[in-house]
Short mmCIF file of C-alpha atoms in Angstrom, two decimals:
data_model
loop_
_atom_site.label_atom_id
_atom_site.label_comp_id
_atom_site.label_asym_id
_atom_site.label_seq_id
_atom_site.Cartn_x
_atom_site.Cartn_y
_atom_site.Cartn_z
CA MET A 588 134.05 125.07 103.67
CA SER A 589 132.82 121.70 102.94
CA GLU A 590 131.41 120.67 99.46
CA ASN A 591 127.68 120.33 99.65
CA ILE A 592 126.39 116.96 99.71
CA MET A 593 123.07 117.41 97.74
CA ARG A 594 122.83 118.51 94.11
CA ILE A 595 120.55 121.42 93.22
CA ILE A 596 117.81 121.19 90.57
CA ASP A 597 116.73 124.89 89.84
CA LEU A 598 113.35 125.25 88.47
CA ARG A 599 113.04 128.94 88.96
CA GLY A 600 111.94 131.14 86.03
CA GLN A 601 110.80 127.96 83.92
CA LYS A 602 107.30 127.54 82.83
CA LEU A 603 107.63 123.47 82.24
CA SER A 604 104.87 121.48 80.70
CA ARG A 605 103.86 118.38 82.72
CA ALA A 606 105.89 116.15 80.64
CA GLU A 607 109.00 118.39 81.47
CA LEU A 608 108.09 118.50 85.08
CA LEU A 609 107.87 115.10 85.37
CA ALA A 610 111.08 114.34 83.44
CA ALA A 611 113.00 117.05 85.83
CA MET A 612 112.27 114.98 88.86
CA PRO A 613 115.08 112.71 90.39
CA ARG A 614 114.58 109.10 90.22
CA ALA A 615 116.42 105.93 90.96
CA ALA A 616 116.76 103.35 88.27
CA MET A 617 114.79 100.38 88.89
CA GLY A 618 116.55 98.04 86.73
CA THR A 619 114.32 95.00 87.06
CA SER A 620 114.98 94.24 83.44
CA GLU A 621 118.90 93.42 84.39
CA ALA A 622 117.56 91.09 87.07
CA THR A 623 115.21 89.13 85.21
CA ASP A 624 117.58 86.68 83.59
CA LEU A 625 118.97 85.83 86.93
CA VAL A 626 115.48 85.48 88.68
CA ARG A 627 113.76 83.59 86.07
CA PRO A 628 115.73 80.36 86.41
CA ILE A 629 115.14 80.55 90.19
CA LEU A 630 111.50 80.58 89.71
CA ASP A 631 111.63 77.57 87.47
CA ASP A 632 113.77 75.63 89.69
CA VAL A 633 111.67 76.03 92.73
CA LYS A 634 108.40 75.22 90.67
CA GLU A 635 110.19 71.99 89.77
CA ARG A 636 112.10 70.91 92.59
CA GLY A 637 110.27 72.67 95.47
CA ALA A 638 111.86 72.52 98.97
CA ALA A 639 115.21 70.93 97.41
CA ALA A 640 115.55 73.92 95.41
CA LEU A 641 114.66 76.23 98.24
CA ARG A 642 117.47 74.90 100.38
CA ASP A 643 120.14 75.12 97.63
CA PHE A 644 119.38 78.65 97.00
CA GLU A 645 119.38 79.61 100.83
CA GLU A 646 122.64 77.85 100.72
CA LYS A 647 123.78 79.97 97.78
CA PHE A 648 122.55 83.43 98.82
CA ASP A 649 122.09 83.47 102.43
CA HIS A 650 125.19 80.92 103.23
CA VAL A 651 122.97 78.61 105.64
CA ARG A 652 121.18 75.44 104.58
CA PRO A 653 118.12 75.59 106.73
CA LYS A 654 116.96 72.19 108.23
CA ASN A 655 113.42 73.46 108.88
CA LEU A 656 112.25 75.58 105.89
CA ARG A 657 109.00 75.99 107.93
CA VAL A 658 110.05 77.53 111.24
CA PRO A 659 108.90 75.11 114.12
CA ALA A 660 106.25 76.53 116.36
CA GLU A 661 108.50 76.31 119.51
CA ALA A 662 110.99 78.38 117.83
CA ILE A 663 108.49 81.31 117.35
CA ALA A 664 107.21 80.84 120.98
CA ASP A 665 110.79 80.79 122.31
CA ALA A 666 111.37 84.05 120.28
CA LEU A 667 108.76 85.88 122.47
CA THR A 668 110.23 84.76 125.91
CA THR A 669 113.38 86.15 125.05
CA LEU A 670 112.39 89.44 123.40
CA ASP A 671 113.58 92.47 125.41
CA PRO A 672 110.83 93.89 127.28
CA GLU A 673 111.20 97.42 126.01
CA VAL A 674 111.09 96.11 122.43
CA ARG A 675 108.21 94.09 122.97
CA ALA A 676 106.11 97.09 124.38
CA ALA A 677 107.08 99.14 121.53
CA ILE A 678 105.82 96.42 118.99
CA GLU A 679 102.69 95.94 120.93
CA GLU A 680 101.90 99.47 120.91
CA SER A 681 102.49 99.75 117.20
CA VAL A 682 100.21 96.68 116.81
CA ARG A 683 97.50 98.18 118.69
CA ARG A 684 97.65 101.38 116.77
CA ALA A 685 97.63 99.66 113.42
CA ARG A 686 94.77 97.39 114.31
CA ALA A 687 92.83 100.72 115.40
CA VAL A 688 93.32 102.19 112.07
CA ALA A 689 92.76 98.89 110.18
CA LYS A 690 89.44 98.24 111.88
CA ASN A 691 87.98 101.39 110.63
CA GLN A 692 89.42 100.76 107.01
CA VAL A 693 87.23 97.59 106.59
CA PRO A 694 84.86 98.50 103.54
CA GLN A 695 81.20 98.00 104.03
CA ASP A 696 78.92 95.95 101.98
CA PHE A 697 76.26 97.95 100.28
CA HIS A 698 73.34 97.61 97.68
CA THR A 699 71.37 99.75 95.27
CA ASP A 700 67.62 99.12 94.44
CA LEU A 701 67.21 100.31 90.80
CA ALA A 702 63.59 99.53 90.26
CA PRO A 703 61.14 97.07 91.88
CA GLY A 704 62.72 93.56 91.79
CA ALA A 705 66.21 95.16 90.63
CA ARG A 706 69.05 95.36 92.92
CA VAL A 707 72.67 95.31 92.67
CA ALA A 708 74.93 94.43 95.79
CA GLU A 709 78.43 94.76 96.65
CA ARG A 710 80.22 92.29 98.97
CA TRP A 711 83.78 92.79 100.00
CA ILE A 712 85.35 89.31 100.37
CA PRO A 713 88.84 88.63 101.65
CA ILE A 714 91.28 87.03 99.67
CA GLN A 715 91.35 83.40 100.87
CA ARG A 716 95.51 82.96 101.15
CA VAL A 717 98.16 85.59 101.23
CA GLY A 718 102.02 85.25 101.32
CA LEU A 719 103.72 88.12 103.18
CA TYR A 720 107.34 88.90 102.50
CA VAL A 721 109.60 90.23 105.13
CA PRO A 722 112.99 91.26 103.76
CA GLY A 723 116.41 90.88 105.58
CA GLY A 724 119.34 92.74 104.18
CA LYS A 725 120.90 95.73 105.63
CA ALA A 726 118.36 95.96 108.57
CA VAL A 727 115.77 93.95 110.42
CA TYR A 728 112.08 94.92 109.61
CA PRO A 729 109.72 93.57 112.30
CA SER A 730 107.70 96.68 111.31
CA SER A 731 107.06 95.01 107.92
CA VAL A 732 105.65 91.81 109.72
CA ILE A 733 103.21 94.32 111.29
CA MET A 734 102.31 96.43 108.38
CA ASN A 735 101.49 93.55 106.34
CA ALA A 736 99.85 90.89 108.85
CA VAL A 737 97.74 93.54 110.73
CA PRO A 738 95.54 94.76 107.58
CA ALA A 739 95.37 91.20 106.26
CA GLN A 740 93.95 89.99 109.49
CA ALA A 741 91.55 92.98 109.93
CA ALA A 742 90.11 91.90 106.09
CA GLY A 743 89.50 88.52 107.46
CA VAL A 744 91.97 86.48 105.49
CA GLU A 745 91.86 82.88 106.33
CA SER A 746 95.42 81.77 105.81
CA LEU A 747 98.53 84.08 106.25
CA ALA A 748 102.00 82.79 105.43
CA ILE A 749 105.43 84.72 106.18
CA ALA A 750 108.59 84.23 104.44
CA THR A 751 111.93 86.17 105.66
CA PRO A 752 115.54 85.28 105.16
CA PRO A 753 117.45 83.19 107.80
CA ALA A 754 119.47 85.58 110.11
CA ARG A 755 123.03 85.66 109.20
CA ASP A 756 123.96 84.66 112.85
CA ASN A 757 121.75 81.85 113.38
CA ALA A 758 123.68 78.42 112.66
CA GLU A 759 120.17 76.60 112.59
CA GLY A 760 119.13 78.85 109.83
CA LEU A 761 116.51 80.45 111.43
CA PRO A 762 115.03 84.01 110.97
CA ASN A 763 115.72 86.94 113.20
CA LYS A 764 114.48 86.52 116.67
CA THR A 765 112.64 89.74 116.72
CA ILE A 766 110.73 88.98 113.32
CA LEU A 767 109.89 85.52 115.02
CA ALA A 768 108.68 87.14 118.31
CA THR A 769 106.48 89.72 116.05
CA CYS A 770 104.73 86.99 114.27
CA ALA A 771 104.01 85.34 117.84
CA ILE A 772 102.55 88.63 119.15
CA LEU A 773 100.41 88.73 116.03
CA GLY A 774 99.18 85.09 116.17
CA VAL A 775 100.98 84.03 112.91
CA ASP A 776 102.36 80.62 112.84
CA GLU A 777 103.26 79.74 109.46
CA VAL A 778 106.55 81.13 109.04
CA TYR A 779 109.25 80.19 106.49
CA ALA A 780 113.13 80.79 106.66
CA VAL A 781 113.16 81.70 102.79
CA GLY A 782 114.30 84.84 101.55
CA GLY A 783 114.74 86.71 97.96
CA ALA A 784 113.42 85.51 94.61
CA GLN A 785 113.11 81.87 95.76
CA ALA A 786 110.52 82.77 98.60
CA ILE A 787 108.34 84.58 95.90
CA ALA A 788 108.44 81.55 93.89
CA MET A 789 107.58 79.34 96.93
CA PHE A 790 104.52 81.58 97.27
CA ALA A 791 103.48 81.66 93.68
CA TYR A 792 103.80 78.04 92.98
CA GLY A 793 103.63 76.41 96.23
CA ALA A 794 106.66 73.86 97.00
CA LYS A 795 106.65 70.23 97.47
CA GLY A 796 108.66 68.85 100.32
CA SER A 797 112.11 67.22 100.08
CA GLU A 798 113.12 66.13 103.68
CA PRO A 799 110.92 64.22 106.10
CA GLN A 800 110.26 67.45 108.31
CA ASP A 801 109.00 69.04 105.40
CA GLY A 802 105.92 66.74 104.65
CA ASP A 803 104.62 65.92 101.25
CA VAL A 804 103.89 69.69 100.75
CA LEU A 805 105.96 72.24 102.47
CA CYS A 806 103.87 75.37 101.26
CA ASP A 807 100.82 75.68 99.51
CA PRO A 808 100.55 78.41 96.78
CA VAL A 809 98.89 81.73 97.68
CA ASP A 810 96.54 84.18 96.10
CA LYS A 811 98.37 87.30 96.55
CA ILE A 812 102.04 88.26 97.42
CA THR A 813 102.46 91.50 99.56
CA GLY A 814 105.64 93.20 101.09
CA PRO A 815 108.80 95.10 100.01
CA GLY A 816 111.97 93.50 99.12
CA ASN A 817 115.24 94.08 96.77
CA ILE A 818 115.52 94.11 93.15
CA PHE A 819 115.53 90.36 93.03
CA VAL A 820 112.27 90.16 94.93
CA ALA A 821 110.54 92.88 92.95
CA THR A 822 111.61 91.36 89.79
CA ALA A 823 110.16 87.98 90.97
CA LYS A 824 106.89 89.64 91.90
CA SER A 825 106.85 91.16 88.37
CA LEU A 826 107.43 87.87 86.60
CA VAL A 827 104.56 85.78 88.74
CA SER A 828 102.14 88.64 88.88
CA ALA A 829 100.34 87.34 85.65
CA PHE A 830 98.69 84.52 87.76
CA VAL A 831 99.20 85.58 91.39
CA GLY A 832 98.21 88.83 92.93
CA ILE A 833 100.81 91.30 93.99
CA ASP A 834 100.72 94.52 95.96
CA ALA A 835 103.35 96.19 93.72
CA VAL A 836 106.84 96.38 92.27
CA ALA A 837 108.38 98.30 94.72
CA GLY A 838 111.67 100.39 93.91
CA PRO A 839 113.96 101.95 96.57
CA THR A 840 112.46 104.10 99.28
CA GLU A 841 112.09 107.81 99.09
CA ILE A 842 110.97 110.98 100.81
CA GLY A 843 109.82 114.36 99.50
CA ILE A 844 109.62 117.43 101.67
CA ILE A 845 107.96 120.81 100.78
CA ALA A 846 109.30 123.58 103.12
CA ASP A 847 109.24 127.16 103.14
CA LYS A 848 111.61 129.83 104.71
CA ASP A 849 109.93 129.36 108.30
CA ALA A 850 110.86 125.74 108.15
CA ASN A 851 113.77 124.37 110.61
CA PRO A 852 116.65 123.42 108.67
CA SER A 853 118.03 121.18 111.39
CA LEU A 854 115.08 119.07 111.43
CA LEU A 855 114.83 118.98 107.53
CA ALA A 856 118.59 117.63 107.31
CA ALA A 857 117.58 114.83 110.00
CA ASP A 858 114.58 114.05 107.98
CA LEU A 859 116.64 113.72 104.82
CA ILE A 860 118.93 111.77 106.33
CA GLY A 861 116.65 109.18 108.13
CA GLN A 862 115.38 108.26 104.81
CA ALA A 863 118.54 107.85 103.14
CA GLU A 864 119.87 105.38 105.91
CA HIS A 865 117.82 102.70 104.12
CA ASP A 866 119.52 102.37 101.12
CA GLU A 867 122.31 103.78 98.87
CA LEU A 868 119.45 104.26 96.09
CA ALA A 869 117.02 105.71 98.73
CA GLY A 870 115.59 108.98 97.26
CA SER A 871 115.65 112.19 99.17
CA VAL A 872 114.22 115.31 97.84
CA LEU A 873 113.49 118.75 99.33
CA PHE A 874 111.41 121.41 97.38
CA THR A 875 111.65 124.80 98.63
CA ASP A 876 111.30 128.47 97.59
CA SER A 877 114.12 129.63 99.87
CA PRO A 878 117.46 129.49 98.50
CA GLU A 879 118.57 130.73 102.20
CA LEU A 880 116.83 127.67 103.71
CA ALA A 881 118.48 125.40 101.13
CA GLU A 882 121.79 126.43 102.09
CA LYS A 883 121.35 126.00 105.88
CA VAL A 884 120.06 122.52 105.22
CA GLN A 885 123.19 121.81 103.27
CA GLU A 886 125.43 123.29 106.17
CA ASN A 887 123.39 121.09 108.65
CA LEU A 888 123.72 117.82 106.26
CA ASN A 889 127.79 118.61 106.12
CA TYR A 890 127.62 118.50 109.87
CA ARG A 891 125.31 115.60 110.54
CA VAL A 892 126.09 112.84 107.85
CA PRO A 893 129.73 112.25 109.20
CA LYS A 894 128.26 111.99 112.68
CA THR A 895 125.31 109.27 111.82
CA GLU A 896 126.32 105.39 112.06
CA HIS A 897 125.78 104.62 108.45
CA ALA A 898 127.58 107.94 107.18
CA GLU A 899 128.82 106.14 104.07
CA ARG A 900 125.47 104.75 103.05
CA VAL A 901 123.83 108.11 103.66
CA HIS A 902 126.35 110.12 101.92
CA THR A 903 126.15 108.00 98.84
CA SER A 904 122.12 108.30 98.67
CA LEU A 905 122.14 112.05 99.45
CA SER A 906 124.76 112.61 96.66
CA GLY A 907 123.17 110.21 94.08
CA THR A 908 120.98 111.47 91.28
CA GLN A 909 117.77 109.99 92.95
CA SER A 910 118.27 112.91 95.65
CA ALA A 911 118.25 116.81 95.31
CA ILE A 912 116.98 120.16 96.46
CA VAL A 913 114.67 121.37 94.21
CA LEU A 914 114.63 125.26 94.20
CA THR A 915 111.27 126.70 93.03
CA ASP A 916 109.50 130.18 92.35
CA GLY A 917 107.06 129.87 95.24
CA LEU A 918 104.85 127.47 97.23
CA ASP A 919 102.46 126.92 93.99
CA GLN A 920 105.66 125.42 92.09
CA SER A 921 106.93 123.26 95.22
CA ILE A 922 103.34 121.81 95.31
CA ASP A 923 103.26 121.21 91.53
CA ALA A 924 106.91 119.77 91.55
CA ALA A 925 105.90 117.38 94.51
CA ASN A 926 102.68 116.21 92.82
CA ALA A 927 105.00 115.20 89.90
CA TYR A 928 107.40 113.56 92.09
CA ALA A 929 104.67 111.58 93.84
CA ALA A 930 106.78 110.63 96.84
CA GLU A 931 106.44 107.36 98.74
CA HIS A 932 106.55 109.81 101.77
CA LEU A 933 105.66 113.37 101.59
CA GLU A 934 106.52 115.79 104.72
CA ILE A 935 104.66 119.22 104.58
CA GLN A 936 106.72 121.60 106.66
CA THR A 937 105.21 125.00 105.76
CA LYS A 938 103.35 127.94 107.57
CA ASP A 939 99.88 126.82 106.43
CA ALA A 940 100.26 123.10 106.29
CA ASP A 941 96.61 122.33 106.20
CA ALA A 942 96.09 124.37 102.84
CA VAL A 943 99.06 122.67 101.28
CA VAL A 944 97.84 119.15 102.38
CA LYS A 945 94.46 119.90 100.59
CA ARG A 946 96.28 120.47 97.17
CA ILE A 947 98.55 117.22 97.37
CA LYS A 948 97.08 114.92 94.70
CA ASN A 949 99.98 112.47 94.54
CA ALA A 950 101.69 110.98 97.74
CA GLY A 951 101.96 107.53 99.11
CA ALA A 952 101.59 109.23 102.63
CA ILE A 953 101.33 112.57 103.90
CA PHE A 954 103.01 113.86 106.98
CA ARG A 955 101.67 117.06 108.28
CA GLY A 956 104.12 119.54 110.33
CA PRO A 957 107.47 119.30 112.08
CA TYR A 958 106.10 116.62 114.47
CA SER A 959 105.19 114.06 111.99
CA PRO A 960 108.28 112.65 110.64
CA VAL A 961 108.56 109.67 108.45
CA PRO A 962 109.75 107.33 111.01
CA LEU A 963 106.65 107.79 112.96
CA GLY A 964 104.77 106.05 110.12
CA ASP A 965 107.35 103.74 109.93
CA TYR A 966 106.70 102.21 113.42
CA MET A 967 104.06 103.60 115.34
CA SER A 968 101.72 106.01 114.02
CA GLY A 969 98.91 103.66 113.20
CA SER A 970 99.38 104.38 109.32
CA ASN A 971 100.84 101.68 106.97
CA HIS A 972 104.49 102.14 105.75
CA VAL A 973 104.02 99.81 102.66
CA LEU A 974 103.63 102.64 100.22
CA PRO A 975 104.03 103.38 96.45
CA THR A 976 107.44 104.34 95.22
CA GLY A 977 109.13 105.56 92.02
CA GLY A 978 106.25 107.90 91.02
CA THR A 979 103.51 105.32 91.11
CA ALA A 980 101.72 107.30 93.89
CA ARG A 981 100.34 108.97 90.77
CA PHE A 982 98.12 106.12 90.56
CA ALA A 983 98.36 103.50 93.07
CA ALA A 984 97.94 103.74 97.04
CA GLY A 985 99.53 102.14 100.07
CA LEU A 986 98.91 98.89 101.54
CA GLY A 987 95.85 98.68 103.50
CA VAL A 988 92.68 96.54 104.32
CA HIS A 989 91.40 97.03 100.89
CA THR A 990 94.64 95.40 99.62
CA PHE A 991 93.50 91.89 101.00
CA MET A 992 89.90 92.19 100.03
CA LYS A 993 88.01 92.11 96.54
CA PRO A 994 84.77 93.53 95.88
CA VAL A 995 82.40 91.31 94.12
CA GLU A 996 78.91 92.52 92.88
CA VAL A 997 75.96 90.49 93.59
CA ILE A 998 73.07 90.79 90.84
CA GLU A 999 69.54 90.25 92.20
CA TYR A 1000 66.77 90.65 89.80
CA ASP A 1001 63.38 88.96 90.01
CA GLU A 1002 61.02 88.13 87.01
CA GLU A 1003 59.43 91.85 87.11
CA GLY A 1004 63.06 93.46 87.30
CA LEU A 1005 64.33 91.58 84.22
CA LYS A 1006 60.93 91.88 82.14
CA GLU A 1007 61.37 95.41 82.24
CA LEU A 1008 64.70 95.40 80.47
CA ALA A 1009 64.32 92.44 78.28
CA ALA A 1010 63.41 93.94 75.02
CA ARG A 1011 66.22 96.52 75.54
CA ILE A 1012 68.85 94.11 76.39
CA ASN A 1013 67.98 92.19 73.15
CA ALA A 1014 68.27 95.47 71.21
CA PHE A 1015 71.57 96.18 72.70
CA ALA A 1016 72.86 92.59 72.33
CA VAL A 1017 71.74 92.63 68.34
CA SER A 1018 73.57 96.10 68.04
CA GLU A 1019 76.69 94.21 69.26
CA ASP A 1020 76.31 91.41 66.86
CA LEU A 1021 75.75 89.03 69.77
CA PRO A 1022 72.03 88.10 69.08
CA ALA A 1023 72.27 84.99 71.61
CA HIS A 1024 72.89 87.16 74.45
CA GLY A 1025 69.40 88.70 73.86
CA GLU A 1026 67.94 85.39 73.24
CA CYS A 1027 69.24 84.24 76.44
CA VAL A 1028 67.20 86.89 78.19
CA LEU A 1029 63.94 86.64 76.00
CA SER A 1030 63.81 82.74 76.63
CA ARG A 1031 62.58 83.73 80.06
CA PHE A 1032 59.43 85.38 78.41
CA VAL A 1033 58.68 84.17 75.01
CA GLU A 1034 58.26 80.94 73.45
CA ASP A 1035 60.68 80.87 70.53
CA PRO A 1036 63.34 83.98 70.48
CA TYR A 1037 64.81 82.47 67.48
CA ASN A 1038 61.80 82.82 65.28
CA LYS A 1039 62.78 86.58 64.21
CA ALA A 1040 59.62 86.87 61.87
CA THR A 1041 57.40 86.71 65.05
CA LEU A 1042 59.74 88.12 67.67
CA ARG A 1043 58.20 91.41 67.67
CA GLU A 1044 54.71 90.08 68.25
CA GLN A 1045 55.74 87.74 70.74
CA GLU A 1046 57.40 90.55 72.60
CA LYS A 1047 54.30 92.19 72.53
CA GLU A 1048 52.15 89.68 73.79
CA ALA A 1049 54.74 88.85 76.55
CA GLY A 1050 54.42 92.56 77.57
CA LEU A 1051 57.83 93.50 76.91
CA LEU A 1052 57.10 96.45 74.72
#
């Protein structure tokens, strides 16, 4: 009999405090602090030397020195003409569904009338310029182009730039053709063959040109950076976040599954493997109150893992400390544990899935039922797959139209509206030892707000009291 791949965390018979339950959850180590010393010099060099530094780092890390850091428009167009028709149809369907959902996500302006002449309105304003990072590495991610660009376009962002590493098999230093074709489908024409921390630096600081084809300015700085990436990208985003917006500092991807005795162990194993395929540090966690189901899942993993293409990567992920089968006393404890884990992706495979969904407080996205597996959301459900990781779903949300907009309040008071509050505002300001605040308001109604001896009388004469 094969040794089980996944470790067991047994919570049965324990009454854990919230802190103990959080500590019991399996986690991948982020380790951004270790990367800081490597990333900071990259940021500084790109800030100082611009395109020249970008070419040096591309040559060092991606083993190609791009002639054109900004991808020529004809290369983007050509990529679309050579795209496999079936892949194109899949990408276009993904875009169609994502746009349909994003359209309904756009928040609406509103106003509140508080009294005659007293209104507070709220406008949702698109971020002006956004940099979207699309990773390379172990896979190709045209889906990340869609997930970042579609909600930004729905939000009304004026200027979108995409950075993605050069393809390893492209001698000219151009990005993967499927990614470029996806950009063409989406109508994004500002694309850079730049990866890693250097791409984040380019977005944050902008980059001056170093060769004639760059122009004087290769890339203008952006207002916000979104998109997943490796530990160096995550660290770079963290370091620049003091002065440019970021979506999140993302860690390794993860799946949580709540399952009861009636769930299909074969499907559960397939779903755990599917997430583990991403990365050796990917987390796969099953919460169940059925030891019999847990054993059947282990048996299915022992059968399936050696047969999948990336078996070694999957085995490393599933056997790591970030993955586990969590045994619980019942569905209530499974739900409590899942809320503590706050999975990036949470599947519900239980008898009464709707009741369980209503009790989930922390998850990046919830996948209800056996026919809503995570890869559906990765590619074509219409939802967004850029989601909070590492337990941050306890307070953060996934990427969406709201990521690319900012609510700005508009205060609209006329003379009557302000007059009603003037004396109270002054009293409030004085209580905070900020009398000039009150004097600012009173100046609109009384002759000399600085004459405190007569101020009370002035307020009465002005009708403020």
